[in-house]
XYZ file of C-alpha atoms in Angstrom:
698
model
C -10.541 71.965 41.454
C -12.637 69.230 39.929
C -12.077 66.114 41.928
C -13.449 63.830 39.232
C -11.094 62.335 36.688
C -11.498 63.936 33.330
C -12.881 62.143 30.234
C -12.990 58.777 32.001
C -15.909 56.587 31.106
C -17.129 53.408 32.715
C -19.631 50.804 31.682
C -22.593 50.705 33.990
C -25.200 47.981 33.836
C -28.817 49.074 33.905
C -31.891 46.881 33.725
C -35.556 47.773 33.667
C -36.420 46.456 37.130
C -40.018 46.038 38.215
C -40.006 46.793 41.906
C -43.054 45.836 43.931
C -44.269 48.785 45.858
C -43.804 48.202 49.559
C -46.169 50.258 51.697
C -44.193 53.228 52.866
C -43.725 53.705 56.530
C -45.916 56.510 57.773
C -43.946 59.595 58.700
C -42.901 59.544 62.324
C -44.286 62.338 64.442
C -41.703 64.849 65.612
C -39.983 63.499 68.661
C -40.358 65.438 71.828
C -37.726 65.174 74.543
C -38.653 62.250 76.760
C -38.771 62.659 80.512
C -35.907 60.803 82.194
C -35.829 58.912 85.479
C -33.918 60.862 88.143
C -31.610 62.544 85.667
C -30.495 59.253 84.095
C -30.782 58.278 80.438
C -33.697 55.939 81.165
C -37.039 57.262 79.844
C -39.786 57.570 82.462
C -42.074 55.529 80.226
C -39.899 52.483 80.993
C -41.228 52.503 84.573
C -44.799 51.962 83.368
C -43.720 49.196 80.992
C -41.745 47.385 83.692
C -44.568 47.658 86.279
C -47.035 46.438 83.669
C -44.809 43.475 82.917
C -44.540 42.681 86.631
C -48.342 42.534 87.001
C -48.861 40.581 83.793
C -46.209 38.044 84.710
C -47.692 37.733 88.216
C -50.963 36.814 86.573
C -49.459 34.378 84.085
C -47.030 32.562 86.359
C -49.428 32.591 89.315
C -52.066 30.808 87.283
C -49.507 28.494 85.707
C -47.944 27.558 89.069
C -51.046 25.703 90.280
C -52.123 24.355 86.891
C -50.464 20.928 87.039
C -51.821 20.134 90.505
C -55.246 21.425 89.428
C -55.226 18.782 86.708
C -53.887 16.113 89.058
C -55.920 16.722 92.222
C -59.075 18.530 91.087
C -59.691 16.981 87.667
C -58.053 13.671 88.706
C -55.996 13.250 85.545
C -52.902 11.065 85.666
C -49.405 12.522 85.692
C -48.709 12.045 81.978
C -52.002 13.636 80.934
C -51.512 16.519 83.366
C -48.016 17.096 81.988
C -49.215 16.943 78.388
C -52.090 19.402 78.856
C -49.845 21.754 80.840
C -47.295 21.881 78.038
C -49.997 22.079 75.357
C -51.295 25.223 77.075
C -47.768 26.622 77.398
C -47.105 25.902 73.741
C -50.297 27.682 72.685
C -49.305 30.727 74.735
C -46.017 30.886 72.859
C -47.462 30.187 69.398
C -49.822 33.161 69.439
C -46.963 35.735 69.494
C -46.502 35.071 65.770
C -49.972 36.518 65.160
C -49.395 39.269 67.714
C -46.119 40.272 66.100
C -47.684 40.437 62.650
C -50.478 42.688 63.917
C -48.042 44.877 65.869
C -45.569 45.427 63.054
C -48.162 45.631 60.298
C -51.263 47.488 61.445
C -51.769 48.580 65.046
C -48.257 49.112 66.343
C -46.819 47.703 69.573
C -48.656 50.093 71.921
C -52.195 49.352 70.719
C -51.681 45.595 70.630
C -50.392 45.665 74.177
C -53.243 47.701 75.607
C -56.266 46.743 73.510
C -55.613 43.114 72.674
C -52.942 41.747 75.003
C -54.301 42.874 78.351
C -57.987 42.434 77.560
C -57.910 38.780 76.579
C -55.201 36.902 78.455
C -55.727 33.637 76.616
C -55.134 35.118 73.156
C -53.655 38.334 74.461
C -50.460 36.645 75.558
C -49.667 36.542 71.852
C -50.011 40.308 71.745
C -48.002 40.912 74.897
C -45.031 38.597 74.535
C -43.583 39.725 71.184
C -44.285 43.421 71.793
C -43.495 44.353 75.359
C -39.739 43.731 75.289
C -39.276 45.395 71.899
C -41.625 48.246 72.863
C -39.427 48.970 75.858
C -36.368 48.975 73.625
C -38.084 51.499 71.349
C -38.192 54.014 74.189
C -34.405 54.504 74.023
C -32.526 56.687 71.589
C -29.718 55.068 69.609
C -27.099 57.015 71.537
C -28.258 55.287 74.726
C -27.525 51.762 73.500
C -25.771 50.830 76.767
C -28.812 51.800 78.837
C -31.018 49.866 76.442
C -28.824 46.818 76.928
C -29.223 47.078 80.694
C -32.967 47.598 80.278
C -33.345 43.999 79.154
C -31.850 42.822 82.448
C -34.230 45.120 84.363
C -37.076 43.853 82.202
C -36.177 40.265 83.054
C -35.942 41.200 86.721
C -39.534 42.476 86.536
C -40.656 39.214 84.972
C -39.081 37.184 87.722
C -40.190 39.497 90.523
C -43.778 38.957 89.406
C -43.128 35.254 89.046
C -41.425 35.095 92.464
C -44.326 36.609 94.377
C -47.030 34.789 92.440
C -45.458 31.329 92.667
C -45.145 31.813 96.421
C -48.631 33.232 97.064
C -50.921 31.345 94.683
C -49.971 27.861 95.981
C -50.766 29.141 99.482
C -54.137 30.412 98.271
C -54.720 26.990 96.760
C -53.518 24.742 99.567
C -53.966 26.736 102.776
C -57.454 28.063 101.999
C -60.381 25.658 101.796
C -63.300 26.202 99.403
C -66.213 23.762 99.657
C -64.061 21.214 101.483
C -61.277 21.212 98.880
C -58.263 23.254 97.835
C -59.364 26.751 96.796
C -58.488 26.848 93.090
C -61.066 29.598 92.527
C -59.051 31.988 94.701
C -55.733 30.818 93.239
C -56.970 31.673 89.732
C -58.950 34.779 90.766
C -56.070 36.768 92.262
C -53.935 36.532 89.086
C -56.993 37.703 87.147
C -57.174 40.789 89.360
C -53.515 41.557 88.659
C -54.286 41.620 84.938
C -56.740 44.454 85.579
C -54.044 46.351 87.489
C -51.597 45.746 84.621
C -54.047 47.307 82.165
C -54.551 50.386 84.345
C -50.805 50.941 84.910
C -49.965 50.545 81.247
C -52.680 52.976 80.169
C -51.445 55.587 82.678
C -48.172 55.973 80.794
C -49.793 56.308 77.368
C -48.809 59.958 76.774
C -45.142 59.298 77.638
C -44.503 56.435 75.237
C -42.478 56.669 72.075
C -44.845 54.875 69.699
C -43.140 53.943 66.428
C -45.788 53.608 63.700
C -46.339 50.166 62.141
C -44.037 49.195 59.309
C -46.731 47.823 57.001
C -47.636 44.193 56.406
C -44.067 43.084 56.960
C -44.842 39.393 57.586
C -46.576 39.085 54.218
C -43.751 41.008 52.536
C -41.151 38.670 54.028
C -43.009 35.548 52.898
C -43.607 36.945 49.409
C -39.977 37.975 49.110
C -38.737 34.528 50.100
C -41.197 32.773 47.784
C -40.297 35.013 44.822
C -36.565 34.447 45.386
C -37.028 30.662 45.462
C -39.313 30.552 42.415
C -37.130 32.983 40.455
C -34.026 30.937 41.206
C -35.844 27.785 40.113
C -36.854 29.390 36.802
C -33.289 30.560 36.122
C -31.362 27.454 37.028
C -29.558 27.292 33.680
C -25.791 27.084 33.846
C -25.523 30.051 31.471
C -27.024 32.424 34.000
C -24.522 34.034 36.404
C -24.794 32.960 39.997
C -25.669 35.408 42.693
C -24.001 35.911 46.033
C -27.052 34.956 48.103
C -30.172 33.024 47.199
C -32.351 35.943 48.355
C -30.651 38.156 45.756
C -32.937 36.478 43.226
C -35.744 38.641 44.624
C -34.014 41.859 43.543
C -36.122 42.122 40.376
C -39.261 42.727 42.410
C -38.412 43.826 45.943
C -36.392 46.731 47.385
C -32.842 45.984 48.416
C -33.412 47.174 51.962
C -36.178 44.605 52.400
C -33.925 41.908 50.963
C -31.165 42.890 53.379
C -33.623 42.729 56.285
C -34.871 39.305 55.197
C -31.281 38.088 54.904
C -30.601 39.143 58.478
C -33.883 37.558 59.586
C -33.217 34.182 57.939
C -29.682 34.056 59.326
C -31.013 34.405 62.864
C -33.952 32.064 62.302
C -31.517 29.410 61.116
C -29.628 29.875 64.368
C -32.882 29.415 66.291
C -33.469 25.867 65.008
C -31.692 24.066 67.908
C -33.123 26.305 70.653
C -36.465 24.543 71.379
C -34.649 21.694 73.108
C -33.467 24.059 75.844
C -37.022 25.228 76.545
C -38.209 21.622 76.623
C -36.066 21.191 79.739
C -36.596 24.595 81.335
C -40.397 24.516 81.257
C -40.625 21.183 83.078
C -40.190 22.999 86.381
C -43.952 23.503 86.431
C -44.806 19.938 85.413
C -42.392 17.052 85.966
C -40.386 18.761 88.699
C -43.564 19.787 90.522
C -44.825 16.198 90.320
C -41.458 15.058 91.675
C -41.924 17.441 94.618
C -45.257 15.772 95.496
C -43.322 12.585 96.298
C -40.918 14.327 98.688
C -41.087 15.444 102.320
C -41.941 19.140 102.172
C -41.511 19.855 105.880
C -38.426 22.054 106.214
C -38.800 22.357 109.978
C -39.355 26.118 109.997
C -41.771 26.082 107.044
C -43.949 23.572 105.194
C -43.898 23.993 101.412
C -46.653 23.176 98.961
C -45.308 21.060 96.048
C -46.028 23.797 93.499
C -44.412 26.362 95.786
C -40.957 24.945 95.099
C -41.070 26.765 91.759
C -40.461 29.999 93.707
C -36.765 29.075 93.732
C -36.472 29.846 90.038
C -37.499 33.542 90.072
C -35.795 34.033 93.447
C -32.493 32.751 92.104
C -32.952 34.737 88.885
C -33.175 37.938 90.924
C -29.899 36.949 92.597
C -28.107 35.584 89.549
C -28.772 38.436 87.086
C -26.753 41.071 89.003
C -24.243 38.405 90.052
C -23.577 37.403 86.449
C -23.684 40.958 85.039
C -21.559 42.651 87.684
C -19.215 39.871 88.802
C -18.950 36.734 86.676
C -19.039 38.278 83.202
C -16.570 40.995 84.229
C -14.163 38.454 85.699
C -14.350 36.399 82.511
C -13.710 39.537 80.452
C -10.667 40.458 82.565
C -9.268 37.000 81.896
C -9.189 37.895 78.223
C -11.994 35.512 77.226
C -14.419 36.708 74.553
C -17.634 35.539 76.185
C -20.007 36.359 73.330
C -23.781 36.058 73.481
C -23.791 32.747 71.608
C -21.133 31.303 73.908
C -23.179 32.293 76.946
C -26.181 30.510 75.462
C -24.140 27.361 74.805
C -22.895 27.325 78.408
C -26.511 27.757 79.526
C -27.436 24.610 77.603
C -24.687 22.633 79.341
C -25.904 23.792 82.762
C -29.451 22.689 81.891
C -28.082 19.241 80.956
C -26.456 18.994 84.394
C -29.679 20.113 86.091
C -31.623 17.237 84.544
C -28.887 14.773 85.406
C -29.265 15.855 89.045
C -33.068 15.586 88.748
C -32.649 12.018 87.496
C -30.445 11.141 90.487
C -33.054 12.577 92.875
C -35.799 10.587 91.114
C -33.839 7.344 91.458
C -33.404 7.957 95.188
C -37.132 8.677 95.609
C -37.974 5.404 93.864
C -35.662 3.485 96.188
C -37.589 4.832 99.198
C -41.046 4.319 97.679
C -43.085 1.151 98.332
C -42.776 -1.584 95.739
C -45.432 -1.869 93.048
C -47.075 -5.215 92.192
C -46.477 -6.409 88.658
C -48.668 -8.527 86.388
C -50.135 -11.573 88.162
C -49.052 -10.213 91.539
C -50.939 -8.847 94.542
C -49.902 -7.418 97.910
C -51.833 -8.558 100.970
C -51.658 -7.503 104.615
C -53.522 -9.363 107.386
C -54.856 -7.315 110.307
C -55.785 -9.255 113.432
C -58.535 -7.435 115.355
C -59.205 -10.332 117.720
C -58.106 -10.317 121.359
C -55.324 -12.883 120.950
C -52.791 -14.267 118.486
C -54.080 -15.947 115.339
C -52.443 -18.311 112.846
C -53.210 -17.614 109.189
C -52.476 -20.029 106.329
C -53.076 -18.986 102.695
C -53.808 -21.875 100.337
C -54.031 -22.139 96.551
C -56.718 -24.126 94.782
C -54.528 -27.224 95.000
C -54.317 -26.765 98.777
C -50.589 -26.094 98.799
C -49.560 -23.407 101.272
C -48.473 -20.004 99.980
C -48.053 -18.308 103.337
C -48.132 -19.383 106.959
C -47.946 -16.636 109.559
C -48.811 -16.104 113.207
C -50.200 -12.629 113.743
C -50.493 -10.972 117.107
C -53.519 -9.004 118.176
C -53.316 -5.422 116.880
C -49.700 -5.920 115.814
C -47.541 -2.807 115.823
C -46.073 -3.092 112.327
C -48.291 -4.956 109.860
C -46.711 -5.538 106.484
C -47.714 -6.498 102.969
C -46.832 -9.918 101.570
C -46.457 -10.500 97.844
C -48.598 -13.295 96.396
C -48.283 -14.692 92.875
C -51.321 -15.494 90.760
C -51.748 -18.017 87.975
C -54.259 -15.816 86.182
C -55.321 -12.177 86.298
C -57.844 -12.982 89.027
C -57.785 -15.882 91.442
C -59.523 -17.269 94.526
C -57.441 -17.866 97.638
C -58.418 -20.131 100.514
C -57.604 -18.980 104.043
C -57.261 -21.247 107.052
C -57.734 -19.263 110.267
C -56.804 -20.918 113.560
C -57.702 -19.131 116.802
C -57.563 -20.913 120.166
C -59.670 -24.033 119.571
C -61.417 -22.590 116.538
C -60.475 -23.525 112.986
C -62.189 -21.755 110.104
C -61.798 -21.977 106.316
C -62.806 -19.035 104.151
C -62.345 -17.935 100.541
C -61.645 -14.547 98.962
C -61.061 -13.414 95.373
C -58.266 -11.042 94.302
C -57.204 -9.339 91.064
C -53.673 -8.697 89.848
C -51.722 -5.497 90.510
C -53.743 -4.515 93.579
C -53.317 -4.152 97.336
C -55.635 -5.858 99.805
C -56.208 -5.855 103.553
C -57.704 -8.923 105.232
C -59.461 -7.997 108.490
C -59.906 -10.895 110.938
C -62.203 -10.348 113.888
C -63.598 -12.314 116.784
C -67.362 -12.699 116.570
C -68.621 -14.236 119.773
C -67.721 -17.904 119.696
C -66.480 -17.772 116.112
C -64.127 -15.781 113.934
C -64.797 -14.121 110.586
C -62.808 -12.281 107.939
C -63.362 -9.405 105.542
C -61.257 -8.602 102.449
C -60.946 -4.909 101.564
C -59.311 -3.559 98.427
C -56.862 -0.767 99.193
C -55.943 2.161 96.953
C -55.782 1.527 93.208
C -52.176 2.685 93.171
C -49.867 2.673 96.134
C -49.378 6.428 95.974
C -51.341 9.434 97.158
C -49.705 11.913 94.752
C -48.043 13.553 97.723
C -51.289 14.150 99.615
C -52.321 12.734 102.996
C -55.131 10.157 102.923
C -57.065 8.500 105.755
C -59.792 5.859 106.145
C -61.520 4.331 109.157
C -62.721 0.906 110.297
C -65.443 0.971 112.952
C -65.489 -2.073 115.257
C -68.216 -0.584 117.466
C -71.826 -1.715 117.404
C -72.944 1.833 116.585
C -72.452 4.155 113.636
C -69.728 6.730 114.208
C -69.467 10.264 112.808
C -65.861 11.549 112.707
C -65.183 15.266 112.135
C -61.654 16.169 110.999
C -62.404 19.771 110.079
C -65.311 22.140 109.673
C -65.990 20.876 106.158
C -64.818 17.250 106.338
C -66.446 14.404 108.229
C -66.727 10.608 107.946
C -69.771 8.461 108.604
C -68.632 4.893 109.290
C -71.133 2.090 109.664
C -71.382 -0.178 112.688
C -69.806 -3.611 113.088
C -66.635 -3.244 111.025
C -67.846 -0.710 108.546
C -65.012 0.600 106.346
C -64.892 4.140 104.973
C -63.319 5.209 101.695
C -60.008 7.037 101.572
C -60.295 10.818 101.934
C -57.621 13.456 101.355
C -56.903 15.608 104.415
C -54.502 18.375 105.309
C -51.092 17.381 106.594
C -50.603 18.154 110.298
C -51.281 17.158 113.912
C -54.711 15.808 114.893
C -54.552 15.391 118.697
C -58.290 15.543 119.425
C -60.634 14.580 116.583
C -64.268 14.918 117.562
C -66.360 11.753 117.180
C -69.940 10.959 118.132
C -72.363 8.094 118.160
C -76.085 8.229 118.735
C -75.629 8.380 122.492
C -72.151 9.752 123.255
C -69.339 12.088 122.141
C -65.641 11.306 122.380
C -62.271 12.348 120.924
C -59.575 10.360 119.149
C -55.864 11.186 118.945
C -54.750 10.546 115.345
C -51.275 12.023 115.865
C -49.200 13.506 113.031
C -50.393 12.834 109.492
C -47.471 13.239 107.094
C -47.137 14.038 103.394
C -47.592 11.158 100.977
C -48.914 8.715 103.572
C -52.199 6.798 103.615
C -53.418 5.875 107.100
C -55.887 3.289 108.334
C -57.511 3.933 111.728
C -59.345 1.091 113.465
C -61.740 2.418 116.117
C -61.889 0.015 119.062
C -63.321 -0.055 122.578
C -61.131 -2.102 124.868
C -61.840 -2.738 128.531
C -58.491 -1.400 129.672
C -57.991 1.639 127.424
C -61.500 2.580 126.352
C -62.216 4.131 122.957
C -59.102 4.584 120.825
C -57.837 4.466 117.230
C -55.317 1.870 116.094
C -53.109 3.668 113.541
C -51.622 1.810 110.559
C -49.671 3.410 107.708
C -50.899 1.659 104.557
C -48.536 3.852 102.559
C -45.412 5.201 104.287
C -44.812 8.948 104.358
C -42.443 10.674 101.943
C -38.931 10.390 103.357
C -36.654 12.331 101.003
C -36.533 16.043 101.798
C -37.643 18.496 99.142
C -34.432 20.429 99.847
C -32.677 17.936 97.550
C -34.316 19.736 94.626
C -32.285 22.871 95.365
C -29.184 21.877 93.276
C -31.220 21.184 90.149
C -33.103 24.481 90.518
C -29.836 26.390 91.000
C -28.315 24.828 87.876
C -31.351 25.349 85.657
C -31.753 28.962 86.847
C -28.115 29.745 86.054
C -28.763 28.170 82.663
C -31.817 30.371 82.166
C -29.928 33.560 83.033
C -27.154 32.762 80.582
C -29.511 31.573 77.858
C -32.739 33.545 78.095
C -31.536 36.990 79.206
C -28.766 36.853 76.624
C -31.184 35.622 73.981
C -33.576 38.526 74.558
C -30.821 41.072 74.020
C -29.319 39.117 71.136
C -32.674 38.925 69.325
C -33.240 42.674 69.608
C -29.727 43.657 68.582
C -29.712 41.385 65.519
C -33.212 42.225 64.321
C -33.697 44.599 61.373
C -35.551 47.714 62.454
C -38.727 46.700 60.617
C -38.872 43.184 62.087
C -38.010 43.428 65.748
C -41.348 42.116 67.007
C -41.363 39.372 64.372
C -37.965 38.167 65.552
C -39.062 38.429 69.190
C -42.056 36.261 68.322
C -39.787 33.793 66.542
C -37.706 33.606 69.737
C -40.862 32.844 71.702
C -41.909 30.346 69.048
C -38.905 28.244 70.002
C -40.454 28.029 73.482
C -43.688 26.746 71.951
C -41.877 24.046 70.003
C -39.977 23.048 73.145
C -43.250 22.493 74.988
C -44.517 20.342 72.130
C -41.405 18.179 72.506
C -42.272 17.579 76.169
C -45.877 16.800 75.246
C -44.797 14.173 72.692
C -42.262 12.547 75.021
C -44.729 12.454 77.945
C -47.405 10.776 75.845
C -45.400 8.339 73.768
C -42.002 7.602 75.356
C -43.256 5.106 77.958
C -40.094 5.679 80.000
C -39.890 5.737 83.768
C -39.350 9.244 85.081
C -35.628 9.095 85.818
C -34.947 7.651 82.348
C -37.003 10.441 80.793
C -34.861 13.019 82.602
C -31.692 11.345 81.277
C -33.163 11.324 77.769
C -33.787 15.085 77.854
C -30.317 15.730 79.246
C -28.615 13.733 76.487
C -30.744 15.289 73.738
C -29.857 18.809 74.874
C -26.172 17.886 75.033
C -26.290 16.820 71.379
C -28.212 19.966 70.453
C -25.662 22.095 72.323
C -22.881 20.639 70.173
C -24.833 21.453 66.998
C -25.596 24.974 68.233
C -21.948 25.580 69.091
C -20.891 24.690 65.548
C -23.584 26.957 64.094
C -22.643 29.788 66.448
C -18.969 29.468 65.573
C -19.805 30.259 61.944
C -22.247 33.070 62.751
C -21.077 36.662 62.236
C -23.074 39.119 64.389
C -24.703 41.982 62.507
C -24.001 45.542 63.627
C -26.592 48.296 63.491
C -24.741 50.238 60.801
C -24.566 47.081 58.687
C -28.339 46.673 58.757
C -28.821 50.291 57.695
C -25.884 50.477 55.337
C -25.891 51.255 51.628
C -27.519 48.799 49.287
C -25.480 46.336 47.313
C -24.718 46.940 43.691
C -27.487 46.437 41.131
C -28.127 42.850 40.136
C -28.885 42.032 36.499
C -32.572 41.692 35.731
C -33.733 38.206 34.916
C -36.894 37.640 32.998
C -37.914 34.095 32.213
C -34.799 32.152 31.294
C -32.937 35.051 29.626
C -30.727 37.780 31.032
C -31.902 41.202 29.886
C -28.927 43.580 29.938
C -28.742 47.123 28.642
C -25.338 48.833 28.423
C -24.925 52.598 28.471
C -21.945 54.935 28.569
C -21.994 57.441 31.367
C -19.514 60.300 31.719
C -18.483 61.143 35.250
């Protein structure tokens, strides 16, 4: 029986359409059954990809962990410049995936980019690795194993954070605990990650014969841009009210481009629109390696059982990720699902943004507390002065202005236990102060010049039947960037050589010679070897703590012999680094809900021909986020706690915008992306509609 209706005719619209030839996808080689892991549905090739990612991430995060302190301590840049360069580098690493994705999808394919470009040149190669490796792993699964592929992304992220965990723990130790040429060993800290890149290349190449290597799709990036441009220009040419409207603005490209490409570009632009608010999240997340590390330098890193390096605190992030991923996947998400809540991917990402806001609010509270414990800073037309009495008895010191009115009158005991700084106000940026020193029956007037916003120490000593004074400028800024600094004053009549370690020694001149500040390792110094031209002796310097700057005055008293008078010019860091734990826990939970979900979401929503392009676009949001930090660090002029509050509030606003956008987003299913093409759209040429009507019998 004929199932068609008899003698029924319909009008069908035809138009002579000029379709631009899109390079056809090369025929895929016949698939051979892939070897599985232990009888599961996971291809064996996944093991090589995951191990490769572990090594590559070890290299990247290990090098990145010590980068900020390399700028701060080795190159002696200030905190804002160190932060800006750190985020400029991070941004560059996340911009290059756009180029890598274009090469992968267009010419070489994901496998060749990963092995030949990505792992050979880490600087540019990160652009080849980042957009390809996640999608390349997804390509190893058959469509019927979609659930295993979904779980692969969690395993993939576990590999990233396992590499990050080990590297962020080890490389700071290589930097801080190993000495190279008398300084922190940055050569070793950068060299070990470089070695891991070689291992990553070898491991990845070993699995070459097992990989499912989808051929490149053609120059898809150029096709997408041309399609979008043609649709916009064609719509602009045919803006007359007499021309029928089309359902979507990209439908205006139907006269030149295949419908499947237009459908793919539609899906791509929908997701890219959703990506617009995302950079703000990365602007907060990536500050763990910059602003949060700098915050750690101003905290007490002695945990009792272990002493942390400031850049080692970053190890909390990958450690907590390894804990949180199974916790969220196996416990939290399932409990939420049982409660009847539809916890979609976009909702998870929005909750992740809120958690990041809370993390920076906590970081701001910690910063405020650190500032309360830190020494005060002199403002314009202000100086801080401490007077150190090295004579044998009490001395009265009077500080006079030019008009001879007294600014400060103080009696100072010999070698007082707790010297302190006094704030003096200046009339100009630099000023001369007159000092009246009264000691026993001696009365001496002396004059010293000071400049605003500095710290000074006035040394007063007995010199036979008279007294004299010496003004010494202290550190430029009353901070040591979390390091331990020492300097010496030699009251002996002989030069003294002081050896603190095998590669650090001080030579201090005779008769009140003053050494410069030097950075030393934190720890106990019970017997420091010293020598003069005719004798050797030891000095007990005691415990030297993080963040402190110490002054040691070497004296030779009749009763106690040679000893060092210890003065803390800058007090040690008091707030424990453990107070950073809540902010790391919050931001890591935010990362798990935002980043892991985003990886899977990007792959599932990407058209088959543009998966790497969309992965690169996801990573591009990271690059833009780092640029935001760079701009704020250079131009905001805010104190640190206020900057943290600013980022928290900005992300909260962005989260609201993203939630509204996500509410109106309809996720695309795989069958929708590969479904039948829409009905033919009338051909438009110039400003006229060219229609041709024919009768067709069915």
